[in-house]
PDB file of C-alpha atoms and ligand atoms in Angstrom:
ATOM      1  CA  UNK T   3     142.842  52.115 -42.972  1.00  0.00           C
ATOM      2  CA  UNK T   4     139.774  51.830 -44.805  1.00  0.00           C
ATOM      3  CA  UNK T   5     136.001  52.434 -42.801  1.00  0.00           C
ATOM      4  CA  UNK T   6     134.254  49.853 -41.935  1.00  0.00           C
ATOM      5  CA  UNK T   7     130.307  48.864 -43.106  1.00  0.00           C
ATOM      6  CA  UNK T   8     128.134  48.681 -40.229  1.00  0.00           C
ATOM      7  CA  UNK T   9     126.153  45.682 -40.539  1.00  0.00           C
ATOM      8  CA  UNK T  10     123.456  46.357 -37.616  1.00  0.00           C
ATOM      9  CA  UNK T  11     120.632  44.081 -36.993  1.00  0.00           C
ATOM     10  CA  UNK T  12     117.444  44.961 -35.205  1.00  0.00           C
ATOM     11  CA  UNK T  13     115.042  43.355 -32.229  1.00  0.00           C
ATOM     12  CA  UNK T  14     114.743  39.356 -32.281  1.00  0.00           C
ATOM     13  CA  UNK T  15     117.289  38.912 -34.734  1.00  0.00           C
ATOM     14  CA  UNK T  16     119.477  37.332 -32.058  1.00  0.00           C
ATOM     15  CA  UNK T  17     116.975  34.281 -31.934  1.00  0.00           C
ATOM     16  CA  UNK T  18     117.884  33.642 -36.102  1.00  0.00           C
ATOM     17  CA  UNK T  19     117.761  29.869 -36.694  1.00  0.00           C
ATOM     18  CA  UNK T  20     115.036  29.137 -33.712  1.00  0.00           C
ATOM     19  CA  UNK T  21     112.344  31.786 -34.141  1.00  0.00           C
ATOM     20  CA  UNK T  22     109.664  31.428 -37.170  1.00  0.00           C
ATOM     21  CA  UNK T  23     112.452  29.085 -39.314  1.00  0.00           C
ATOM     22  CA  UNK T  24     110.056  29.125 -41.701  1.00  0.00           C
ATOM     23  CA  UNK T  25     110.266  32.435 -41.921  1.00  0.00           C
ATOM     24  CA  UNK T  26     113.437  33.415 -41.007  1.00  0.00           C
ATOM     25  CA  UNK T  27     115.412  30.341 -42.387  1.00  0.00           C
ATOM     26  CA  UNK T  28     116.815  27.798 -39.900  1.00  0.00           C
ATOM     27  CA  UNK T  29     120.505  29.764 -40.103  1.00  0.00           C
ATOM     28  CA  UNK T  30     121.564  31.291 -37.174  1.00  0.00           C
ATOM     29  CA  UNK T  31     123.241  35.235 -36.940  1.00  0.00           C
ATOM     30  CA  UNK T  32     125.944  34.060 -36.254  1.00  0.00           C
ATOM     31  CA  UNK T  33     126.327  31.731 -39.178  1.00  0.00           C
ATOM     32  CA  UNK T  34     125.222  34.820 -41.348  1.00  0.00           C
ATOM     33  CA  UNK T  35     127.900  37.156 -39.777  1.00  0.00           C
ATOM     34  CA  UNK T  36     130.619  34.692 -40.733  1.00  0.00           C
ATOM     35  CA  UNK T  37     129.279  34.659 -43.927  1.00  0.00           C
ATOM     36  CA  UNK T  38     129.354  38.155 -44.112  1.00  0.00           C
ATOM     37  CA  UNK T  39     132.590  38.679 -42.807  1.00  0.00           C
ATOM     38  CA  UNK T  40     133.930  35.847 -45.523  1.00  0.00           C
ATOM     39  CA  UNK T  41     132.115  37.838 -48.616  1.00  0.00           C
ATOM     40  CA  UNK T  42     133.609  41.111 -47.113  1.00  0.00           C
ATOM     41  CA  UNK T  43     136.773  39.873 -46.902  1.00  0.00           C
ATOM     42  CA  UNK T  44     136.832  39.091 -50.366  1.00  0.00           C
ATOM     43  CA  UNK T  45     135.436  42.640 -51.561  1.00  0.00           C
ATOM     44  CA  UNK T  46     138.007  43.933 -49.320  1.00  0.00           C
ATOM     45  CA  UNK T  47     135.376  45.876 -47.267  1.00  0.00           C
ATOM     46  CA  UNK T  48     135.956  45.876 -42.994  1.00  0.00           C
ATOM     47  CA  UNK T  49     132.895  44.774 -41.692  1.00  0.00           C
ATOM     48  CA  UNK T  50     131.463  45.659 -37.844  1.00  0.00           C
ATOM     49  CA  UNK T  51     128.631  43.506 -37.261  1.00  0.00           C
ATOM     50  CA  UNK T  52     126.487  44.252 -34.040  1.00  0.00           C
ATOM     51  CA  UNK T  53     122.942  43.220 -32.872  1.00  0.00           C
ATOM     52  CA  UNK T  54     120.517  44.896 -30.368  1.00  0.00           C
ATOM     53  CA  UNK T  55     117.056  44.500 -29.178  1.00  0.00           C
ATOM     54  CA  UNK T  56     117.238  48.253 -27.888  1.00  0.00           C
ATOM     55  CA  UNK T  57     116.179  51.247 -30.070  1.00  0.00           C
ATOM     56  CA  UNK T  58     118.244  53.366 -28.083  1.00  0.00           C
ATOM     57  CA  UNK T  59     121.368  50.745 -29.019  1.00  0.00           C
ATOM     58  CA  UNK T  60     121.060  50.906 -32.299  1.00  0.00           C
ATOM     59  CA  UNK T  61     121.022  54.437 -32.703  1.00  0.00           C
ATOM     60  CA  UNK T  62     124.115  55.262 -30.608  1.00  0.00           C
ATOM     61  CA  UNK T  63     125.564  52.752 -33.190  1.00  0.00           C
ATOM     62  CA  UNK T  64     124.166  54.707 -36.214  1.00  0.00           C
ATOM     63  CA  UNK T  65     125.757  58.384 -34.449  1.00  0.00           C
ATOM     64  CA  UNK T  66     129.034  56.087 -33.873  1.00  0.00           C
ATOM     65  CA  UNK T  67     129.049  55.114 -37.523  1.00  0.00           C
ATOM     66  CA  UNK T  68     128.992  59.489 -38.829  1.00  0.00           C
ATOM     67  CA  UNK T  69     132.147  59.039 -38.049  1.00  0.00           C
ATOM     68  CA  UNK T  70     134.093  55.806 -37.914  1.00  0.00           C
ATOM     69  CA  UNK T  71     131.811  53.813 -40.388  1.00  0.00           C
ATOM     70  CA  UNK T  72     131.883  54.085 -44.368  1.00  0.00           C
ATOM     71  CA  UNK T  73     128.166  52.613 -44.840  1.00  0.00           C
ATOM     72  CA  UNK T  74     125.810  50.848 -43.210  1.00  0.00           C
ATOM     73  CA  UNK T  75     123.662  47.698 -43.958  1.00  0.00           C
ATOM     74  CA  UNK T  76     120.405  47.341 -41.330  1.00  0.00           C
ATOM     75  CA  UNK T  77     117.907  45.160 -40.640  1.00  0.00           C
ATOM     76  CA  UNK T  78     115.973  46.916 -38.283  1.00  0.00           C
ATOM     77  CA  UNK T  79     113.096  43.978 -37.850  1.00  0.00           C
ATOM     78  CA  UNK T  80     110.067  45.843 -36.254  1.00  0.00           C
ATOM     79  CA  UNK T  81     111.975  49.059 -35.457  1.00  0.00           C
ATOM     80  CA  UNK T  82     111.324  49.085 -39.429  1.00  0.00           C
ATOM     81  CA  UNK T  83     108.419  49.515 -39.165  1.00  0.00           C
ATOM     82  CA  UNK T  84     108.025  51.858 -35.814  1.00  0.00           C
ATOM     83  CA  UNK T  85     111.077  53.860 -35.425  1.00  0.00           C
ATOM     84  CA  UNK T  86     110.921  57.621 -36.624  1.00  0.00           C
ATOM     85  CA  UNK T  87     114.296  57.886 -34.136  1.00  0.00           C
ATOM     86  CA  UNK T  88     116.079  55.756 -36.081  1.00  0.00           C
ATOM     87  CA  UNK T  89     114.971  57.335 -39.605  1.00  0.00           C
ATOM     88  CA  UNK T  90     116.242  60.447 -38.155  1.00  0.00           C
ATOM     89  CA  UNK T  91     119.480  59.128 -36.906  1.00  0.00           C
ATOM     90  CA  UNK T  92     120.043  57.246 -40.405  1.00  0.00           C
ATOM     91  CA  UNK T  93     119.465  60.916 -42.070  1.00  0.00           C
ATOM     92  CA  UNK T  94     122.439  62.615 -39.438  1.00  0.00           C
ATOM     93  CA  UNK T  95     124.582  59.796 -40.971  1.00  0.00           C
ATOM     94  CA  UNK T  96     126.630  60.945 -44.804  1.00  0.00           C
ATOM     95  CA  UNK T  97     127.264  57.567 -46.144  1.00  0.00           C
ATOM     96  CA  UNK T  98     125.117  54.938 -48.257  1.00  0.00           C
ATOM     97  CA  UNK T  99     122.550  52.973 -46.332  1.00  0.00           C
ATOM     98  CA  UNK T 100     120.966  49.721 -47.435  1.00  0.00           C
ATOM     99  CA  UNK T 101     117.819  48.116 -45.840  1.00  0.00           C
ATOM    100  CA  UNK T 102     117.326  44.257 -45.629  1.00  0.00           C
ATOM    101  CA  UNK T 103     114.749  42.112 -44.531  1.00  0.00           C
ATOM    102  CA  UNK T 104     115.196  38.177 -44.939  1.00  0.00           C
ATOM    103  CA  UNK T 105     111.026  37.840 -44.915  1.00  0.00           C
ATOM    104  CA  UNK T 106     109.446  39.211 -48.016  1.00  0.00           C
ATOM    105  CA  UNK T 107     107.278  41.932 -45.933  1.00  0.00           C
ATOM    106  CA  UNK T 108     105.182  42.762 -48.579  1.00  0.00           C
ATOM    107  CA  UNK T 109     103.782  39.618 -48.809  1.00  0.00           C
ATOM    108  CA  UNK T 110     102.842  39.744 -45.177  1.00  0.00           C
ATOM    109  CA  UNK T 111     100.458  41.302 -42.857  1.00  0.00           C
ATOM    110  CA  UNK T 112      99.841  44.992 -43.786  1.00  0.00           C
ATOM    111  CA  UNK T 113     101.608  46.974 -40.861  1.00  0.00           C
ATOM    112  CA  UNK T 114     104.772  45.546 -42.499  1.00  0.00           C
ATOM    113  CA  UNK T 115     104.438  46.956 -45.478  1.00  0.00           C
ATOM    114  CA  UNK T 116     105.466  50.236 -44.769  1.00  0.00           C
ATOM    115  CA  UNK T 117     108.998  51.014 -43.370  1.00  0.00           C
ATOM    116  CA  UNK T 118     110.277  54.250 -42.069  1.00  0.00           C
ATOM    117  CA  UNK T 119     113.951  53.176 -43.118  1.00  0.00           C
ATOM    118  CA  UNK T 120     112.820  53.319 -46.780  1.00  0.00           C
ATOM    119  CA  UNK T 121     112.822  56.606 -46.885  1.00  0.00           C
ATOM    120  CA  UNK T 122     116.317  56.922 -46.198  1.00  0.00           C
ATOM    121  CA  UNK T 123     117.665  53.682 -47.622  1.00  0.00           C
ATOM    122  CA  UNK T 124     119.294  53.871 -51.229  1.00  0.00           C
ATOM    123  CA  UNK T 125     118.153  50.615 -51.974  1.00  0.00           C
ATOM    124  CA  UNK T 126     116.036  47.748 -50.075  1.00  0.00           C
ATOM    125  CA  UNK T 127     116.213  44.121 -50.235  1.00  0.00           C
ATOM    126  CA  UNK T 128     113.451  41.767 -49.206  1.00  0.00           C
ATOM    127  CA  UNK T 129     112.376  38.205 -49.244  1.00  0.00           C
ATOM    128  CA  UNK T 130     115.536  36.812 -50.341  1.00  0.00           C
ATOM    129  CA  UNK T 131     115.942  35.169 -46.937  1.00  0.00           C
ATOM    130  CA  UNK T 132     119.718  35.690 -45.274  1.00  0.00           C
ATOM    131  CA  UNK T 133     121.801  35.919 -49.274  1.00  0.00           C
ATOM    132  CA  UNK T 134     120.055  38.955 -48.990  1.00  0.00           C
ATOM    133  CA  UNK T 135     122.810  40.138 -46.602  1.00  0.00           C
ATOM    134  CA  UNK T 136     125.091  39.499 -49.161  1.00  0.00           C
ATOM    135  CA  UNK T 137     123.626  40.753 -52.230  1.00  0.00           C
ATOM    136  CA  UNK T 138     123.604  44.230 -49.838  1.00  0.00           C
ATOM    137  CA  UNK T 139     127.632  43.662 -49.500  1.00  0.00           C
ATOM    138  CA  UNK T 140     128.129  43.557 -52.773  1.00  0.00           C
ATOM    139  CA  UNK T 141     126.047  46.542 -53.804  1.00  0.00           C
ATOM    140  CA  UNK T 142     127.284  48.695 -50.850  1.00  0.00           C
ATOM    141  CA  UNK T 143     131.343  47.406 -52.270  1.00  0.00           C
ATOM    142  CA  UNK T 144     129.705  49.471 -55.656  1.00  0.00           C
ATOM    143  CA  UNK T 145     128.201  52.565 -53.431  1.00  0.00           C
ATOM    144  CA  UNK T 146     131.700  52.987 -51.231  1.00  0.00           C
ATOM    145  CA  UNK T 147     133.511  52.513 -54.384  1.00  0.00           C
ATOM    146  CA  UNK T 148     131.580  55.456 -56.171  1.00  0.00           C
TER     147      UNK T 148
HETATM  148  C1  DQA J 225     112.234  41.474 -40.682  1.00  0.00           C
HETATM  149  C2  DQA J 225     110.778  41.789 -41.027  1.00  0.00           C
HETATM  150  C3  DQA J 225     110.132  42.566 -39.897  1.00  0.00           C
HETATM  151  O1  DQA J 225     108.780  42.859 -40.226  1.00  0.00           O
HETATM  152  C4  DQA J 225     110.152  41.754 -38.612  1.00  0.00           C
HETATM  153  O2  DQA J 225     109.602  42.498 -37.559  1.00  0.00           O
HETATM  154  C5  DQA J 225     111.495  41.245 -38.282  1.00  0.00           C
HETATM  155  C6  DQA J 225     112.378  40.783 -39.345  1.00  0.00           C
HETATM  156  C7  DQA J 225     112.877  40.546 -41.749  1.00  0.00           C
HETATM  157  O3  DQA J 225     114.101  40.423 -41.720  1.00  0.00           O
HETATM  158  O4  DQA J 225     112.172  39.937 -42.555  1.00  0.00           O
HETATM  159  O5  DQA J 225     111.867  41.143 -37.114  1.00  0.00           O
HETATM  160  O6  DQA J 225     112.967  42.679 -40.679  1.00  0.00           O
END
């Protein structure tokens, strides 16, 4: 059985659909799981999609992935932006990482700008709103595939 991709999403992202819409998009995580899973499906990639407002969550799910998980796609929301612990846990872990963020952060304010993640990620997508979830599927289908 193939690995799955973990697709792990960061602090607020829970509240997709009803905080900042017109930021975020009025589509809720749930809706962007399913479309997820659906794009997966068809790439034939196993998706595990969790969400966590706790730092400490998300890196127990990043150690759990050095083993079970084939690659991971995160949006880490502020931990982005904050989180040296989870830069560190992303470099214990072999696979391809890919960082998303539905806002276009560099057209915000400036502590957004710079993101920890980056460092590790091997590729970042921003501003694209949620389809930037998928456009991350399909390039991490490429980077498993490699
Ligand atoms: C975000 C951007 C972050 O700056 C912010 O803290 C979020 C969401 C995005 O998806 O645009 O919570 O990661």
């Amino acid at each position: 059985m193939t690995k799955p991709i973990y697709l792990l999403n960061g602090p607020n992202l829970n509240l997709l659909g009803k905080r900042q819409p017109e930021v975020y998009g009025r589509e809720t995580l749930a809706d962007v799981q399913a479309k997820c899973e659906a794009l997966a499906t068809e790439l034939g990639l196993t998706l595990r999609c969790l969400q966590s407002n706790w730092e400490g969550q998300i890196i127990d799910w990043i150690h759990q992935a050095r083993d079970e998980g084939a690659g991971i796609v995160i949006n880490p929301g502020a931990f982005t932006h904050t989180s040296v612990a989870i830069l560190d846990a992303l470099n214990a872990f072999d696979g391809p990482v890919l960082e998303v963020h539905i806002s276009n952060v560099h057209k915000r304010e400036s502590f957004r700008h710079h993101s920890y993640v980056s460092l590790r990620a091997e590729g970042v997508i921003a501003g694209f709103g949620t389809e930037g979830y998928l456009l991350a599927l399909r390039r991490m289908k490429t980077l498993v595939a490699a």
